CSV table of C-alpha atoms and ligand atoms in Angstrom, one decimal:
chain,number,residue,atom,x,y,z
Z,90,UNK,CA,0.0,0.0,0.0
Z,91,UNK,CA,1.1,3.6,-0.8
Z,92,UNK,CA,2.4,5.4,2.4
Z,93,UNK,CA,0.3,8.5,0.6
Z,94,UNK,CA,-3.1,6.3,2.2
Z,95,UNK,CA,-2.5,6.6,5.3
Z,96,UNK,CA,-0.3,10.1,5.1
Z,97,UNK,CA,-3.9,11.0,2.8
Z,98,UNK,CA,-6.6,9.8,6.2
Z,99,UNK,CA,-3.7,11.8,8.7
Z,100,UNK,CA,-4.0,15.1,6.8
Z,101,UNK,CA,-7.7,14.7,6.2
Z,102,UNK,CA,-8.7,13.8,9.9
Z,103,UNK,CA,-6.2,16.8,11.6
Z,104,UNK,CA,-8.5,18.8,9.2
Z,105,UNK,CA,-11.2,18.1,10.5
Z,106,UNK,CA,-10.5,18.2,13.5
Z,107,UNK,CA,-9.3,21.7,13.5
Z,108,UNK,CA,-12.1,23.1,11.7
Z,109,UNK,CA,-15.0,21.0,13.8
Z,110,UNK,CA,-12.8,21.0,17.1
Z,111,UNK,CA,-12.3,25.3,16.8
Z,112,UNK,CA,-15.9,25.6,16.2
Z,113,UNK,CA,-16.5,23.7,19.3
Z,114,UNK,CA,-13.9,25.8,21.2
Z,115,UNK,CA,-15.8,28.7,20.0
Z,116,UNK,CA,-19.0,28.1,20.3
Z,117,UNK,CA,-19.3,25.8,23.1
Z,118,UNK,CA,-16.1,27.3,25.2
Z,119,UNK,CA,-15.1,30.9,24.2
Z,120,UNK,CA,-18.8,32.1,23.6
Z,121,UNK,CA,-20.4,31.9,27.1
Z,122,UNK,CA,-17.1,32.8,28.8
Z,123,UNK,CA,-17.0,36.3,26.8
Z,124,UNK,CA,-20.1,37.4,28.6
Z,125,UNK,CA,-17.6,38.3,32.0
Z,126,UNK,CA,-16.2,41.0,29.4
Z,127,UNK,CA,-17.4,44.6,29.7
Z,128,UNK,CA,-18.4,46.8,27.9
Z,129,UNK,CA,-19.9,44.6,24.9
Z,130,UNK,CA,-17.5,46.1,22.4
Z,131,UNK,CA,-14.6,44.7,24.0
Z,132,UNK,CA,-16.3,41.0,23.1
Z,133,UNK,CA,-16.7,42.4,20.1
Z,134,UNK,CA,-13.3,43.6,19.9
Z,135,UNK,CA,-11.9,40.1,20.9
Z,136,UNK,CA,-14.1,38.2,18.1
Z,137,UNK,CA,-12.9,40.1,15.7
Z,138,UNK,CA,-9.1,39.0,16.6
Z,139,UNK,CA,-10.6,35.3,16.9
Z,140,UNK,CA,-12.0,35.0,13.3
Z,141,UNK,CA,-9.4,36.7,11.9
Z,142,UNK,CA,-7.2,33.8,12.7
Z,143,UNK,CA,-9.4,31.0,13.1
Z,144,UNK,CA,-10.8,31.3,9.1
Z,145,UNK,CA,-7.2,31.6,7.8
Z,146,UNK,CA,-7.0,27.8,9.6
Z,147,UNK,CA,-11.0,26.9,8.2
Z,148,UNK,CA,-9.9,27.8,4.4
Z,149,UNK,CA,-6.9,25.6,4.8
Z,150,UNK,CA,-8.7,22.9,6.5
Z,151,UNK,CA,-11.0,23.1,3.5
Z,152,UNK,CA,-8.6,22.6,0.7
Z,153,UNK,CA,-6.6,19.8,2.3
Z,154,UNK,CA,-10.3,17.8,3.1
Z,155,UNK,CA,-11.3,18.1,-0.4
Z,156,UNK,CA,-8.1,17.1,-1.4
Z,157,UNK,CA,-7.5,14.2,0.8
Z,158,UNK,CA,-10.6,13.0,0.2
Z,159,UNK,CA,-10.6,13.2,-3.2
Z,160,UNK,CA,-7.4,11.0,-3.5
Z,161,UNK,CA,-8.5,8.8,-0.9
Z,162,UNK,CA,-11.9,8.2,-3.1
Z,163,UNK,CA,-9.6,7.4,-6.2
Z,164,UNK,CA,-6.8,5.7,-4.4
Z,165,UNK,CA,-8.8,3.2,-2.4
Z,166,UNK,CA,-11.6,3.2,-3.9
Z,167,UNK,CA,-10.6,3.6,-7.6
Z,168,UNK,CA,-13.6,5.8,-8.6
Z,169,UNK,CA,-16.5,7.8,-7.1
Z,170,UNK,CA,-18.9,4.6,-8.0
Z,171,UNK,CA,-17.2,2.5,-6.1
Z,172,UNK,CA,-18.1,4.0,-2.4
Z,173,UNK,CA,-20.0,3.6,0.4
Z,174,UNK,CA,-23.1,5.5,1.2
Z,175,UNK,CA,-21.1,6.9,4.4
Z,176,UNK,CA,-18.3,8.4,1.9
Z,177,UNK,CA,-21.4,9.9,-0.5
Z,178,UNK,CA,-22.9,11.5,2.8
Z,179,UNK,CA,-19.2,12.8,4.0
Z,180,UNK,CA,-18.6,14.9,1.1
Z,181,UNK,CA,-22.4,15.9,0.2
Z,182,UNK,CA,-22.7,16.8,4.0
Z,183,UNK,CA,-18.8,18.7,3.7
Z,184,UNK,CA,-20.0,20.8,0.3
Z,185,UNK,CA,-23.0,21.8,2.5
Z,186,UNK,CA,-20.8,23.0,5.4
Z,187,UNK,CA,-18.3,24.6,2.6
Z,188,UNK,CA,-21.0,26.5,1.1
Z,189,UNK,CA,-22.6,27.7,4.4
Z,190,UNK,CA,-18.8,29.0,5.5
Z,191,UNK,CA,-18.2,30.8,2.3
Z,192,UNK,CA,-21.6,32.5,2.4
Z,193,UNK,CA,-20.4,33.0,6.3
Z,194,UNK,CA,-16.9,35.0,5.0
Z,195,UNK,CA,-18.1,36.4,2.0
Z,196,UNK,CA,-21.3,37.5,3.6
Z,197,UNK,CA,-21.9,38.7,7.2
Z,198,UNK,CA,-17.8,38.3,8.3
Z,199,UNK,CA,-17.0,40.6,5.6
Z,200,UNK,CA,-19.2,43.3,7.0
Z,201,UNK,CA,-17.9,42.3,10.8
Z,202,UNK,CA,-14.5,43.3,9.3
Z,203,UNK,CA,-15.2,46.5,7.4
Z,204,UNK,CA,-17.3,47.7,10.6
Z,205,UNK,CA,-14.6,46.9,12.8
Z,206,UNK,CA,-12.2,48.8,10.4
Z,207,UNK,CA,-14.2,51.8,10.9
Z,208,UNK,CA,-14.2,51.3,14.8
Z,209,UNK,CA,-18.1,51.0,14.3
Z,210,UNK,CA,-18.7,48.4,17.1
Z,211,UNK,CA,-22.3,48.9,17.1
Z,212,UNK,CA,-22.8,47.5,13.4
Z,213,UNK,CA,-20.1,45.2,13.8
Z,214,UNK,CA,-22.7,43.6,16.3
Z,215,UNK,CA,-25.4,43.3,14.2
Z,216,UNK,CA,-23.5,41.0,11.8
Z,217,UNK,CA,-22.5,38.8,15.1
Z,218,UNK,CA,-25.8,36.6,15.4
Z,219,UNK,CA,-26.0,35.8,12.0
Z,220,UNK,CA,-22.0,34.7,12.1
Z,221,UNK,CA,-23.0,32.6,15.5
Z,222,UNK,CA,-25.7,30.7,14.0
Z,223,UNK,CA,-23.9,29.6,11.1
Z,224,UNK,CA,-20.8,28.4,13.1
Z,225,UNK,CA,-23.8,26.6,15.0
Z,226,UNK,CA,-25.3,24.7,12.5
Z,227,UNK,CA,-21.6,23.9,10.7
Z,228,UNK,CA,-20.8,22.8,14.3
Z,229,UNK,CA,-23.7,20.4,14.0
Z,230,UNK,CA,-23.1,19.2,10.5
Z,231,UNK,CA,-19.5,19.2,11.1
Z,232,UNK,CA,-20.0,16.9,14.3
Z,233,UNK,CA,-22.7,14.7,11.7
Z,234,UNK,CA,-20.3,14.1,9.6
Z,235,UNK,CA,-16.9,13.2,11.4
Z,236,UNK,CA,-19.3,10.6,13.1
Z,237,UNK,CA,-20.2,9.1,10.3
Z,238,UNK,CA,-17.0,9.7,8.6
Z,239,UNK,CA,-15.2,7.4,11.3
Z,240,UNK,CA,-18.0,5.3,11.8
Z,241,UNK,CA,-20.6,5.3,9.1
Z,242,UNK,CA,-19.0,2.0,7.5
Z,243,UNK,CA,-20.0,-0.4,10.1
Z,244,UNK,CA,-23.5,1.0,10.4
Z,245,UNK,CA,-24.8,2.7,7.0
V,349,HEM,C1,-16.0,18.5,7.5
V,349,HEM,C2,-15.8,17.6,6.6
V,349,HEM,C3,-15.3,16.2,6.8
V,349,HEM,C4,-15.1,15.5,8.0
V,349,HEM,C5,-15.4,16.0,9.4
V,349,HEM,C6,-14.6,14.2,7.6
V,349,HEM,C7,-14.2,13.3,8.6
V,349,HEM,C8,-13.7,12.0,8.2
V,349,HEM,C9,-13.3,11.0,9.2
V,349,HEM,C10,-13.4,11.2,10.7
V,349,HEM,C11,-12.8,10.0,8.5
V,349,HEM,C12,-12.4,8.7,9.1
V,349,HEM,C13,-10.9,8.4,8.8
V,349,HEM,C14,-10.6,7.0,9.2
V,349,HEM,O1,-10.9,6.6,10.3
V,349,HEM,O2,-10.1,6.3,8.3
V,349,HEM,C15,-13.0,10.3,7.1
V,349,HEM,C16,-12.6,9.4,6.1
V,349,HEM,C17,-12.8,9.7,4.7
V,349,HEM,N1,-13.3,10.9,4.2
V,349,HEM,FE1,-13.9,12.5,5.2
V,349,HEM,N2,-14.5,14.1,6.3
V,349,HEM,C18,-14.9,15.3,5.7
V,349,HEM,C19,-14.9,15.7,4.4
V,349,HEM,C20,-14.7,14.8,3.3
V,349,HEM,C21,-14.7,15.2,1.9
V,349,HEM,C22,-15.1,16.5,1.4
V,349,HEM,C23,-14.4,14.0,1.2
V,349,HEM,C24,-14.4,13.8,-0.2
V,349,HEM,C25,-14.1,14.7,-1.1
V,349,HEM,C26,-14.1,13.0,2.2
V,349,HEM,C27,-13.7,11.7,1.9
V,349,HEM,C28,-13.3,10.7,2.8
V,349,HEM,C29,-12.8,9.4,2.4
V,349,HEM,C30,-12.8,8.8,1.0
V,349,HEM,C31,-12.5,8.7,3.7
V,349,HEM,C32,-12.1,7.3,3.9
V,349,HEM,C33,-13.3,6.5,4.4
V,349,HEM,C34,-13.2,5.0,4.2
V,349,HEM,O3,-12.3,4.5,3.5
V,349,HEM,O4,-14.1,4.4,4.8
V,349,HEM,N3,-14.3,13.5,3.5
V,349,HEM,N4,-13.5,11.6,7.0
């Protein structure tokens, strides 16, 4: 067997885990504890430091999933026909998260940043929910999918 295998399910699960596992961290961890910070805009202030970094991490988890996916698909499995239902779930489930974090960036992150540019906290706020409740339901998907990337052979 090619060393790439299992070099190819290394790269593809530290992925994942760094883009499912810092969306836990922030959701489930950082998000509550922020609430000790006063005034608001210092939460706000703190966020914007904490996407700036994390989504440099999330694009560069995304690229390596796709592509360690990809080759594992062809180099184990030959071709896309050959697969499991758990595999054809991973990736549709993955495109969905993908999708949802681009609109997240492109969309109400982009405004978060130009707000915070202008030192306008207040707006920058308003784009915060809508950020929160995508990281929430990428959370879930994301949580959906490493289970039944890991386990989904034995069971689907
Ligand atoms: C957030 C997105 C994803 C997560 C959390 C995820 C998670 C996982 C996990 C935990 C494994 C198990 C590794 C092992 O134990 O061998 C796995 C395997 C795999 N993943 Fe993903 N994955 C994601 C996206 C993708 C994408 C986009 C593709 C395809 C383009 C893909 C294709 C595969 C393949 C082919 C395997 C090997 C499975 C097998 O041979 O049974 N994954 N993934």
């Amino acid at each position: 067997m090619s060393i790439l295998i299992p070099l190819a399910v290394a790269v593809h699960v530290i992925s994942a885990i760094v883009w499912v596992g810092g969306m836990f961290f922030a959701y489930v961890v950082l998000r509550p504890s922020l609430a000790v910070l006063e005034p608001p805009s210092h939460r706000l202030k703190l966020w914007n430091q904490v996407f700036n970094r994390f989504f440099v991490w999330v694009w560069a988890a995304i690229a390596l999933l796709i592509a360690s996916g990809y080759y594992l698909i062809v180099a184990v499995y030959g071709e896309l026909a050959n697969v499991g239902l758990h595999i054809h779930l991973m990736y549709s489930i993955a495109m969905v998260m993908i999708l949802l974090f681009f609109f997240l960036f492109f969309g109400p992150y982009r405004h978060y940043v130009e707000a915070a540019g202008a030192d306008d906290w207040p707006t920058a706020g308003e784009f915060l929910p809508a950020i929160r409740r995508i990281v929430a339901i990428n959370l879930a998907l994301g949580l959906i999918t490493a289970i039944i990337g890991a386990s989904g052979r034995y069971w689907l």
